[in-house]
PDB file of C-alpha atoms in Angstrom:
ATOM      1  CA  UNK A  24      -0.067 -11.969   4.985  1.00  0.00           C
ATOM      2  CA  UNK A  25      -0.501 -11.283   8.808  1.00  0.00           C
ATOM      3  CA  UNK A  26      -0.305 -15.043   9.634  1.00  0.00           C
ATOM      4  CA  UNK A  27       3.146 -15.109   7.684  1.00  0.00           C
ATOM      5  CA  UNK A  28       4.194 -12.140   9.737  1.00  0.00           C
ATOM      6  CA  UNK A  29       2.830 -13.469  13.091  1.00  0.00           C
ATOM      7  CA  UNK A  30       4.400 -16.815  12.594  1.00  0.00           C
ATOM      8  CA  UNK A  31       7.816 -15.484  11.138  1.00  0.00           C
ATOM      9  CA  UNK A  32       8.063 -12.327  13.871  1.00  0.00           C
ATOM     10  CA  UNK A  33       8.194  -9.666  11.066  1.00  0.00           C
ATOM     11  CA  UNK A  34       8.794  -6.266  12.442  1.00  0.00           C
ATOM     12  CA  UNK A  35       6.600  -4.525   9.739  1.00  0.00           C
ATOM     13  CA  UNK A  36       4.463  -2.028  11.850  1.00  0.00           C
ATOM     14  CA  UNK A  37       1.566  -4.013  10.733  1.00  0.00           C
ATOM     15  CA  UNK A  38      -2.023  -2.466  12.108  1.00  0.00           C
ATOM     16  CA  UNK A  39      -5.107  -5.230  11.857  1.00  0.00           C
ATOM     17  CA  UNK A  40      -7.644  -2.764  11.980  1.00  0.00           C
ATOM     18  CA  UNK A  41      -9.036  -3.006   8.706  1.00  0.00           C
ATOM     19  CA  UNK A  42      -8.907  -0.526   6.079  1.00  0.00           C
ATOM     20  CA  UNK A  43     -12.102   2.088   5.005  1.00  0.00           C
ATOM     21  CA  UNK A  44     -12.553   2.526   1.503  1.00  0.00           C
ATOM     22  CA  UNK A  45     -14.191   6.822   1.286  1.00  0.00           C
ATOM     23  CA  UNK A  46     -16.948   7.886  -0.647  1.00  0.00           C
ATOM     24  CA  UNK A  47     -16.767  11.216  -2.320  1.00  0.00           C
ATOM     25  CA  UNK A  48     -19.828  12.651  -3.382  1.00  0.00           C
ATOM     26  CA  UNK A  49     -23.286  10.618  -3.699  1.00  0.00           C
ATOM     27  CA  UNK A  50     -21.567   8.431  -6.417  1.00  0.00           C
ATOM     28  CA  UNK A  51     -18.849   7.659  -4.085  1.00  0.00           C
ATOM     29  CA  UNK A  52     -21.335   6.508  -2.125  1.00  0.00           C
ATOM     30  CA  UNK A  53     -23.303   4.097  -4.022  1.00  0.00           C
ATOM     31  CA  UNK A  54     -20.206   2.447  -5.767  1.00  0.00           C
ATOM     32  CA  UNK A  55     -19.719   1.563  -1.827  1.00  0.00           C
ATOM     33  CA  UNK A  56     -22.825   0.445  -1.279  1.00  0.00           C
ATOM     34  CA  UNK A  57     -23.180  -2.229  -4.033  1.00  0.00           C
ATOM     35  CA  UNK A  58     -19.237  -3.444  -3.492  1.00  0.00           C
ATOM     36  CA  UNK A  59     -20.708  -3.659   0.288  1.00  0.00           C
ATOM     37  CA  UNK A  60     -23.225  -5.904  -0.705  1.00  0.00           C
ATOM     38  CA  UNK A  61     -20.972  -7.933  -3.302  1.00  0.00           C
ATOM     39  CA  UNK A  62     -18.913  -8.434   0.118  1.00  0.00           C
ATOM     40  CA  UNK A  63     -21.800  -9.342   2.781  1.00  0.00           C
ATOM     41  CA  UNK A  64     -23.313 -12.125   0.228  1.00  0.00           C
ATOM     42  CA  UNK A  65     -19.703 -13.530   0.359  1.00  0.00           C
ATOM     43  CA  UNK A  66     -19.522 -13.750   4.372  1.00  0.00           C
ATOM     44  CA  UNK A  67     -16.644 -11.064   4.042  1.00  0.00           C
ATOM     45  CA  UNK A  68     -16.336  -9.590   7.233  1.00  0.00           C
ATOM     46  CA  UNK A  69     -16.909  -5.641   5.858  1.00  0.00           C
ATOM     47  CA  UNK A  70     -19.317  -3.095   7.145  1.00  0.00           C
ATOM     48  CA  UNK A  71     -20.585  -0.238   5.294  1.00  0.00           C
ATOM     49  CA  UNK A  72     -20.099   3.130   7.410  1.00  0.00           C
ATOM     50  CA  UNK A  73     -22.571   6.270   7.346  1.00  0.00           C
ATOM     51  CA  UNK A  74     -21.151   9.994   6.995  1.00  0.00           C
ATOM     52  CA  UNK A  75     -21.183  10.626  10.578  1.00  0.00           C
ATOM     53  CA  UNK A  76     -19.235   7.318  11.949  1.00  0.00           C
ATOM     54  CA  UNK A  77     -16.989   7.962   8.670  1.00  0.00           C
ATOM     55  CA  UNK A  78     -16.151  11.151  10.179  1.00  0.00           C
ATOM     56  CA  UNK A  79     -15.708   9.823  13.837  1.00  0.00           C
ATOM     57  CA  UNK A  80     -12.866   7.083  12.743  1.00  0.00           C
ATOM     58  CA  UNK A  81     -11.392   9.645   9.714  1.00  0.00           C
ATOM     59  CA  UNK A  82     -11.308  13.188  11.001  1.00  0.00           C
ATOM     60  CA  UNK A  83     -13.036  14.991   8.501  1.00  0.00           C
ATOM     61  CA  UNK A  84     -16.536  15.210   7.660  1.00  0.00           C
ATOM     62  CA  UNK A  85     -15.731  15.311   3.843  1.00  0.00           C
ATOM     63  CA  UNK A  86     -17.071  11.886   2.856  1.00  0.00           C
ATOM     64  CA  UNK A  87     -20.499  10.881   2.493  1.00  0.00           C
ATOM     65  CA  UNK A  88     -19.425   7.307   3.629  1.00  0.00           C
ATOM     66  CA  UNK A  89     -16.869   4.363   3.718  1.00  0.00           C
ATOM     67  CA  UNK A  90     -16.809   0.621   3.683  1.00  0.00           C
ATOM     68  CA  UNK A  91     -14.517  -0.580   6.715  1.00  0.00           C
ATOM     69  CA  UNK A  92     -12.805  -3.557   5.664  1.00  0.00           C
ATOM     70  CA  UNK A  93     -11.630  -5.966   8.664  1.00  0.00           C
ATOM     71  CA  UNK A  94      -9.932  -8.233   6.678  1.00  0.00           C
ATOM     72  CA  UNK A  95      -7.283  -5.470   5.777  1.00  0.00           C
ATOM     73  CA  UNK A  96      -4.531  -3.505   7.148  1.00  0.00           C
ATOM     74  CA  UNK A  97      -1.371  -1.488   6.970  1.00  0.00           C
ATOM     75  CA  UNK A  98       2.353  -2.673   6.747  1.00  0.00           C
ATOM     76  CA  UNK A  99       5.933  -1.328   6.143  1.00  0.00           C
ATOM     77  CA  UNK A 100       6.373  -2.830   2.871  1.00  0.00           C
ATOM     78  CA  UNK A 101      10.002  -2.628   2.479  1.00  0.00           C
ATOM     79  CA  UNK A 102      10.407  -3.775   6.283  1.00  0.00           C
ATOM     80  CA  UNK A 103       7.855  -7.076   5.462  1.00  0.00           C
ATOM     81  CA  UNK A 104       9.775  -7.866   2.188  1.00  0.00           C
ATOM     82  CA  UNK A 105      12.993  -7.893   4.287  1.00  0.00           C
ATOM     83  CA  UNK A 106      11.089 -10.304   6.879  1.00  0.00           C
ATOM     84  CA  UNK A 107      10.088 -12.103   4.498  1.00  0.00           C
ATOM     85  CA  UNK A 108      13.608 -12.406   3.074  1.00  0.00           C
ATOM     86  CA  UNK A 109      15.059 -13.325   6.774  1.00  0.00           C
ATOM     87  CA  UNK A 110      12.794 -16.188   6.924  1.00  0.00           C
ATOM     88  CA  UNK A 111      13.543 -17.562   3.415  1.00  0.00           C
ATOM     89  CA  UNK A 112      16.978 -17.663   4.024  1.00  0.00           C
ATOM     90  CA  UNK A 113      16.606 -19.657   7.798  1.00  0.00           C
ATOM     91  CA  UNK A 114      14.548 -22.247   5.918  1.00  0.00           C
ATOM     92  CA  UNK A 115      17.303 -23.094   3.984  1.00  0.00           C
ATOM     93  CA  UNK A 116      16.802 -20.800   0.694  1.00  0.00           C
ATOM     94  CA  UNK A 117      19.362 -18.972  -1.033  1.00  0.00           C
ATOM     95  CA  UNK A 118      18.843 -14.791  -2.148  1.00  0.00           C
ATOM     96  CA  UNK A 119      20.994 -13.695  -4.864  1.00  0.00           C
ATOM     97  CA  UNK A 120      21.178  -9.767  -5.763  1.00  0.00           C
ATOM     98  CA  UNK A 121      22.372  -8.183  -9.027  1.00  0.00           C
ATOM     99  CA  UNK A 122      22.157 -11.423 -10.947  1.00  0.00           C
ATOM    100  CA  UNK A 123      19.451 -10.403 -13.290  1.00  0.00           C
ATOM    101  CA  UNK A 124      18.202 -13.437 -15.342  1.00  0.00           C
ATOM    102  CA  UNK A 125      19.598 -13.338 -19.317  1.00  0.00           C
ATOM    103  CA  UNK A 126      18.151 -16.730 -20.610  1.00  0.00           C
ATOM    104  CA  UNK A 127      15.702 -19.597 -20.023  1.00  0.00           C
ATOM    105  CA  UNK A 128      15.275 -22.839 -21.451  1.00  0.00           C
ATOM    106  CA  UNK A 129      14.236 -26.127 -20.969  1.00  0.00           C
ATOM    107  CA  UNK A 130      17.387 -28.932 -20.682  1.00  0.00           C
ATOM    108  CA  UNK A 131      15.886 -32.898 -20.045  1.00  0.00           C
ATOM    109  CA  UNK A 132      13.140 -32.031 -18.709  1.00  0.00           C
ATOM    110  CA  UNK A 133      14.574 -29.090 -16.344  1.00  0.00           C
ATOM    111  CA  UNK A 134      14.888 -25.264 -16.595  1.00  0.00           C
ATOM    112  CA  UNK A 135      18.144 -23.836 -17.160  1.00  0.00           C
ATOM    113  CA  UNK A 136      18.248 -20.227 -15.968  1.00  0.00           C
ATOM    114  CA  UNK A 137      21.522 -18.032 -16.467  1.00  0.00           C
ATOM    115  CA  UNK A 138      22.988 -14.941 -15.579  1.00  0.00           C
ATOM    116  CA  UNK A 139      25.847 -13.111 -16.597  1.00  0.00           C
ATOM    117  CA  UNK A 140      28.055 -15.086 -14.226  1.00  0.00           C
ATOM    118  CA  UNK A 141      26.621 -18.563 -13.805  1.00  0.00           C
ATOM    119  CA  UNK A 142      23.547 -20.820 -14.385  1.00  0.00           C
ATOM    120  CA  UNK A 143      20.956 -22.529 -12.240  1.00  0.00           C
ATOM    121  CA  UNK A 144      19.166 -25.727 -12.869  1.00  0.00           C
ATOM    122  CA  UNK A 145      15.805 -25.742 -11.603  1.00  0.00           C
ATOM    123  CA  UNK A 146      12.223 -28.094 -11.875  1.00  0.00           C
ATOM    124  CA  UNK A 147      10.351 -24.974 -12.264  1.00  0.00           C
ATOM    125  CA  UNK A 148      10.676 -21.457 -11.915  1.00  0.00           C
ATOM    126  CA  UNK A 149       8.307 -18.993 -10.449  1.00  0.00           C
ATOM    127  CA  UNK A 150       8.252 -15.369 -12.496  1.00  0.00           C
ATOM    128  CA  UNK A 151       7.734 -12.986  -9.710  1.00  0.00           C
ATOM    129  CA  UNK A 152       8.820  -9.906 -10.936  1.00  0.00           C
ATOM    130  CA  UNK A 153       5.244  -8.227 -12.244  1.00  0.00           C
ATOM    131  CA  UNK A 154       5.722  -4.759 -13.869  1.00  0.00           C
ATOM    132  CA  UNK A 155       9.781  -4.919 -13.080  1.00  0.00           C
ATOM    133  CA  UNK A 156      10.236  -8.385 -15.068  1.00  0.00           C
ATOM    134  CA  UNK A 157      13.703  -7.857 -17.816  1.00  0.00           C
ATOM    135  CA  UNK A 158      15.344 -10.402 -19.844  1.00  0.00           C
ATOM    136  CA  UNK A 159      13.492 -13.654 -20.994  1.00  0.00           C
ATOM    137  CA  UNK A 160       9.920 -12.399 -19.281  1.00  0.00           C
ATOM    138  CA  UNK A 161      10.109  -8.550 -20.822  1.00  0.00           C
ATOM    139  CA  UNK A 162       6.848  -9.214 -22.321  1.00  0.00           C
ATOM    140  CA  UNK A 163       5.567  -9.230 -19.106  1.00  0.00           C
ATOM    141  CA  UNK A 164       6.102  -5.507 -19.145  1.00  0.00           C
ATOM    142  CA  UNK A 165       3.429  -4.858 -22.094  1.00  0.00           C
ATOM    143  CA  UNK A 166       0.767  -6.704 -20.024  1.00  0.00           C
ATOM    144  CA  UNK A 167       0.683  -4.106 -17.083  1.00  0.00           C
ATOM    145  CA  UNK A 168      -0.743  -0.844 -16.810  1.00  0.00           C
ATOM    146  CA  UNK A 169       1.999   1.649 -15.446  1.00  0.00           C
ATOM    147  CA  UNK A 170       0.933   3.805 -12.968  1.00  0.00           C
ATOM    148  CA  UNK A 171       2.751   5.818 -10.674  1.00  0.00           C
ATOM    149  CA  UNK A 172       2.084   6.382  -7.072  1.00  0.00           C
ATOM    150  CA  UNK A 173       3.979   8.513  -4.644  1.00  0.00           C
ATOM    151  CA  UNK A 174       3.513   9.458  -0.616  1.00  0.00           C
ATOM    152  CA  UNK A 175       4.946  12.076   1.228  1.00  0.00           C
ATOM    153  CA  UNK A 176       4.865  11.937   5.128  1.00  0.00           C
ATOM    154  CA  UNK A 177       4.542  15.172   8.023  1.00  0.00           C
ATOM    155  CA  UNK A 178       6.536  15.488  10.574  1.00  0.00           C
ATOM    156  CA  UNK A 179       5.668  13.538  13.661  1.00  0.00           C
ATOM    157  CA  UNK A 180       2.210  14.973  14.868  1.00  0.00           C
ATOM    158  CA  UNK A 181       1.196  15.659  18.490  1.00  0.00           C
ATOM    159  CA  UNK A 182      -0.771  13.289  20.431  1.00  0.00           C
ATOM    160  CA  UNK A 183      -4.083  15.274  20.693  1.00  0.00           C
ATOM    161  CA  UNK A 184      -3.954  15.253  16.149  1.00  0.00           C
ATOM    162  CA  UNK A 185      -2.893  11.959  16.375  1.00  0.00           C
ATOM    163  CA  UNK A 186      -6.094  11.010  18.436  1.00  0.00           C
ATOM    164  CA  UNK A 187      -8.822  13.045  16.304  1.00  0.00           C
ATOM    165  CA  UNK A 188      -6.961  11.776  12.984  1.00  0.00           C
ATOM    166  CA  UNK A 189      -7.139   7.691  12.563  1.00  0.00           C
ATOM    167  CA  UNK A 190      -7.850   7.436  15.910  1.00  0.00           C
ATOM    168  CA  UNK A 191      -8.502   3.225  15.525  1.00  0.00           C
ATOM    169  CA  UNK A 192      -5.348   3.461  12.852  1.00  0.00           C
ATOM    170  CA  UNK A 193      -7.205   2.406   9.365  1.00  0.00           C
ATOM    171  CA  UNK A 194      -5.510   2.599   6.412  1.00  0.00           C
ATOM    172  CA  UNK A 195      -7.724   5.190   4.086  1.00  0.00           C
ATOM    173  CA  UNK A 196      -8.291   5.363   0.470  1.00  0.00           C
ATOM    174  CA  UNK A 197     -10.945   7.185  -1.672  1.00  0.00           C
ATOM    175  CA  UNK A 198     -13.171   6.774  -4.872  1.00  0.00           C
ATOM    176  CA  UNK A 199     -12.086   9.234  -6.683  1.00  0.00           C
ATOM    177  CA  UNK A 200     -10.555   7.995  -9.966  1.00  0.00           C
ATOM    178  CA  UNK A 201      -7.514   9.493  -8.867  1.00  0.00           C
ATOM    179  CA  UNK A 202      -7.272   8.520  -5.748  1.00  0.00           C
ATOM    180  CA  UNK A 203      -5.389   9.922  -2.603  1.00  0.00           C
ATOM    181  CA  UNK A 204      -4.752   7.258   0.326  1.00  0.00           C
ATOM    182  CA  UNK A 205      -3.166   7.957   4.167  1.00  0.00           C
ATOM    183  CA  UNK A 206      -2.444   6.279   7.209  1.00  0.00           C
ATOM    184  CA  UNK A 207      -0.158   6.707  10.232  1.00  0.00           C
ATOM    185  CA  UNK A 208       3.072   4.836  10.581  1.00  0.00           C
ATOM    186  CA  UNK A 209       4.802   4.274  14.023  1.00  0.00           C
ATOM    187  CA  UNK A 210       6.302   7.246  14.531  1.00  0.00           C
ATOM    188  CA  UNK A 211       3.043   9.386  14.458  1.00  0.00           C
ATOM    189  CA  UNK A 212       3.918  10.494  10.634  1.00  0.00           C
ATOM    190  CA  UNK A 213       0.824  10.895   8.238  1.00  0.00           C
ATOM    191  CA  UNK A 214       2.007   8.891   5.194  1.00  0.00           C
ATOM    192  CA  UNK A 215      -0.258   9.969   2.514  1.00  0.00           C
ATOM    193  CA  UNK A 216       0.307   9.582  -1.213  1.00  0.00           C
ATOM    194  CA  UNK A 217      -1.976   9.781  -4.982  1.00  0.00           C
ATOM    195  CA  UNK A 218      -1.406   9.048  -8.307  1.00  0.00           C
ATOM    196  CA  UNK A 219       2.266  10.955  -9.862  1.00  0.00           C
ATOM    197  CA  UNK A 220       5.532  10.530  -9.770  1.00  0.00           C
ATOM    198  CA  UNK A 221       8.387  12.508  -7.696  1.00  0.00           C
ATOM    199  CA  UNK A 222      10.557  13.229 -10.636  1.00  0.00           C
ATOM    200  CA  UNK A 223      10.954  16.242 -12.860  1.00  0.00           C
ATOM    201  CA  UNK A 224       8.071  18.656 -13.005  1.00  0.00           C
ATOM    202  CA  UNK A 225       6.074  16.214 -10.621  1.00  0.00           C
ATOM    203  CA  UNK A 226       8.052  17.571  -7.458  1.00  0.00           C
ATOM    204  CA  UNK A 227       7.087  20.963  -7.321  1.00  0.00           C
ATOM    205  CA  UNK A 228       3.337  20.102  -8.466  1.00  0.00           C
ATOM    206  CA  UNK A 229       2.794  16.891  -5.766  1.00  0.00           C
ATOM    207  CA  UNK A 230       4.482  18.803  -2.549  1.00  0.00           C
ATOM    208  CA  UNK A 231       2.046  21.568  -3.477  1.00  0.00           C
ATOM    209  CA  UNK A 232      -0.664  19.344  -3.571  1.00  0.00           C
ATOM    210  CA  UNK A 233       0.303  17.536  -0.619  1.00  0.00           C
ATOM    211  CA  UNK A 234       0.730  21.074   1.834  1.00  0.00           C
ATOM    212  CA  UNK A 235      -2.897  21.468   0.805  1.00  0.00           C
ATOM    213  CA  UNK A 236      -4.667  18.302   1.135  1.00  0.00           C
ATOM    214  CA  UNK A 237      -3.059  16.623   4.617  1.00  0.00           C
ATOM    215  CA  UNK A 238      -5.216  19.258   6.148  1.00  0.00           C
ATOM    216  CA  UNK A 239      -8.592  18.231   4.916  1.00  0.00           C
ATOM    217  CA  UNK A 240      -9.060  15.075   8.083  1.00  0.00           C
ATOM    218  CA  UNK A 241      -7.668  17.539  10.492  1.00  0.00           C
ATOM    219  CA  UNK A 242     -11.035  19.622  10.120  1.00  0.00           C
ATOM    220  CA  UNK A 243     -12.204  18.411  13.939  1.00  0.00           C
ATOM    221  CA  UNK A 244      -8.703  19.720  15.248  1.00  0.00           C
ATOM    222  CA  UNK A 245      -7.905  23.385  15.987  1.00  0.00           C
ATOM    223  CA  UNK A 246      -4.359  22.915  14.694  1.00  0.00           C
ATOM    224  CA  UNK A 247      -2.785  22.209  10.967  1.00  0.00           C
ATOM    225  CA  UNK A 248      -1.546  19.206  10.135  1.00  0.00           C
ATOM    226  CA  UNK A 249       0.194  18.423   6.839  1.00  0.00           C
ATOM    227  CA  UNK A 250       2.490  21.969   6.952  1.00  0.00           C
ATOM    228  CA  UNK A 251       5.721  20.402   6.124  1.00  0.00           C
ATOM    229  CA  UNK A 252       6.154  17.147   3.848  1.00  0.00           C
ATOM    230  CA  UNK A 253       9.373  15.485   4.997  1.00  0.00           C
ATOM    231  CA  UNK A 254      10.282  13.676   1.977  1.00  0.00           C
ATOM    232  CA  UNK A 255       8.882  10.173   0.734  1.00  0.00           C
ATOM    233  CA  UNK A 256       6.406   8.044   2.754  1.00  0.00           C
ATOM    234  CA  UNK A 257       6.610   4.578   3.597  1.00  0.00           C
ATOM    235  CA  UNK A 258       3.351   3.063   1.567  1.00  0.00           C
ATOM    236  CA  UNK A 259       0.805   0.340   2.447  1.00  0.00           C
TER     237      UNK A 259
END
């Protein structure tokens, strides 16, 4: 992914620094320790942290350790897809919206793929639409496990939170089984997020959760952070 956004320019607000996977709690802890050593006899380039350098790169001093990742990293999803979309198109390809697929079939030896509006012939075809897929790959749908996630971002934080908070800019998940995950974007905004949807009931239940929980890697900083979720984050 980051040599495809190196080589194509992608304004993403990719950060290289790796990601740390949390422990909570002593069973946090060992889960990390074995996937650390599943990692290390593969030559991955991951290094497991103890509570105290947790805490230094975090913020908080509520995990008993983490597993720092350097192959990882944050993006801008929506901002990489579009990238990616940008350098489809100059190579040549061709990006067709609200043309959902109705049919499929195999003519001499070729696919036949139509829409509501027209048809496209094709050697093969590449199903790329996961959890979303509709029409001739619906099944597709039954094989996934549906799972929410949402974020929610503060308000631009001051420099002095912004430097005891992700000071090296990780991206941060947990091992709880549902799990909460943050990270900065480029506007100093903690993006952080769990498991829920913003709809219904959900809203009310997830911005209450989220005015409490921002403030738990602030705990080395004399001032709040978190006070005010600003609407959805941008995930990573």
């Amino acid at each position: 992914m980051f040599d495809l956004i190196t080589k194509h320019a992608i304004s993403c607000e990719d950060e290289r620094s790796g990601t740390l996977h949390c422990g909570v709690g002593p069973a946090g802890l060992r889960e990390l320790e074995q996937r650390a050593a599943i990692w290390q006899k593969r030559g991955a380039p991951v290094r497991l942290l103890d509570a105290a350098e947790t805490a230094e790169k975090v913020g908080t001093s509520v995990y008993t350790g983490s597993l720092l990742d350097l192959r990882a990293g944050t993006i801008q999803p929506l901002a990489y897809a579009r990238g990616l979309a940008s350098a489809a198109v100059k190579a040549g390809a061709r990006i067709y919206t609200r043309s959902p697929v109705q049919s499929a079939r195999e003519v001499g030896g070729k696919w036949e793929v139509k829409t509501a509006t027209g048809s496209v012939q094709a050697d093969w075809v590449v199903v790329a639409t996961d959890a979303y897929s509709i029409g001739p790959w619906a099944q597709l749908r039954t094989e996934q496990v549906h799972l929410p996630y949402f974020n929610l971002a503060t308000e631009p934080l001051s420099d002095t939170m912004q430097k005891a908070i992700l000071p090296e800019r990780q991206g941060v998940w947990d091992t709880k089984s549902v799990l909460s995950s943050y990270r900065f974007d480029r506007q100093g905004r903690l993006v952080f997020g769990s498991v829920g949807a913003l709809r219904g009931t959900g809203i009310a239940v997830h911005r209450a959760w989220a005015q409490r929980s921002p403030g738990r890697p602030c705990s080395r900083s004399s001032a709040r952070c978190g006070s005010r979720p600003n609407g959805m984050g941008r995930s990573g």
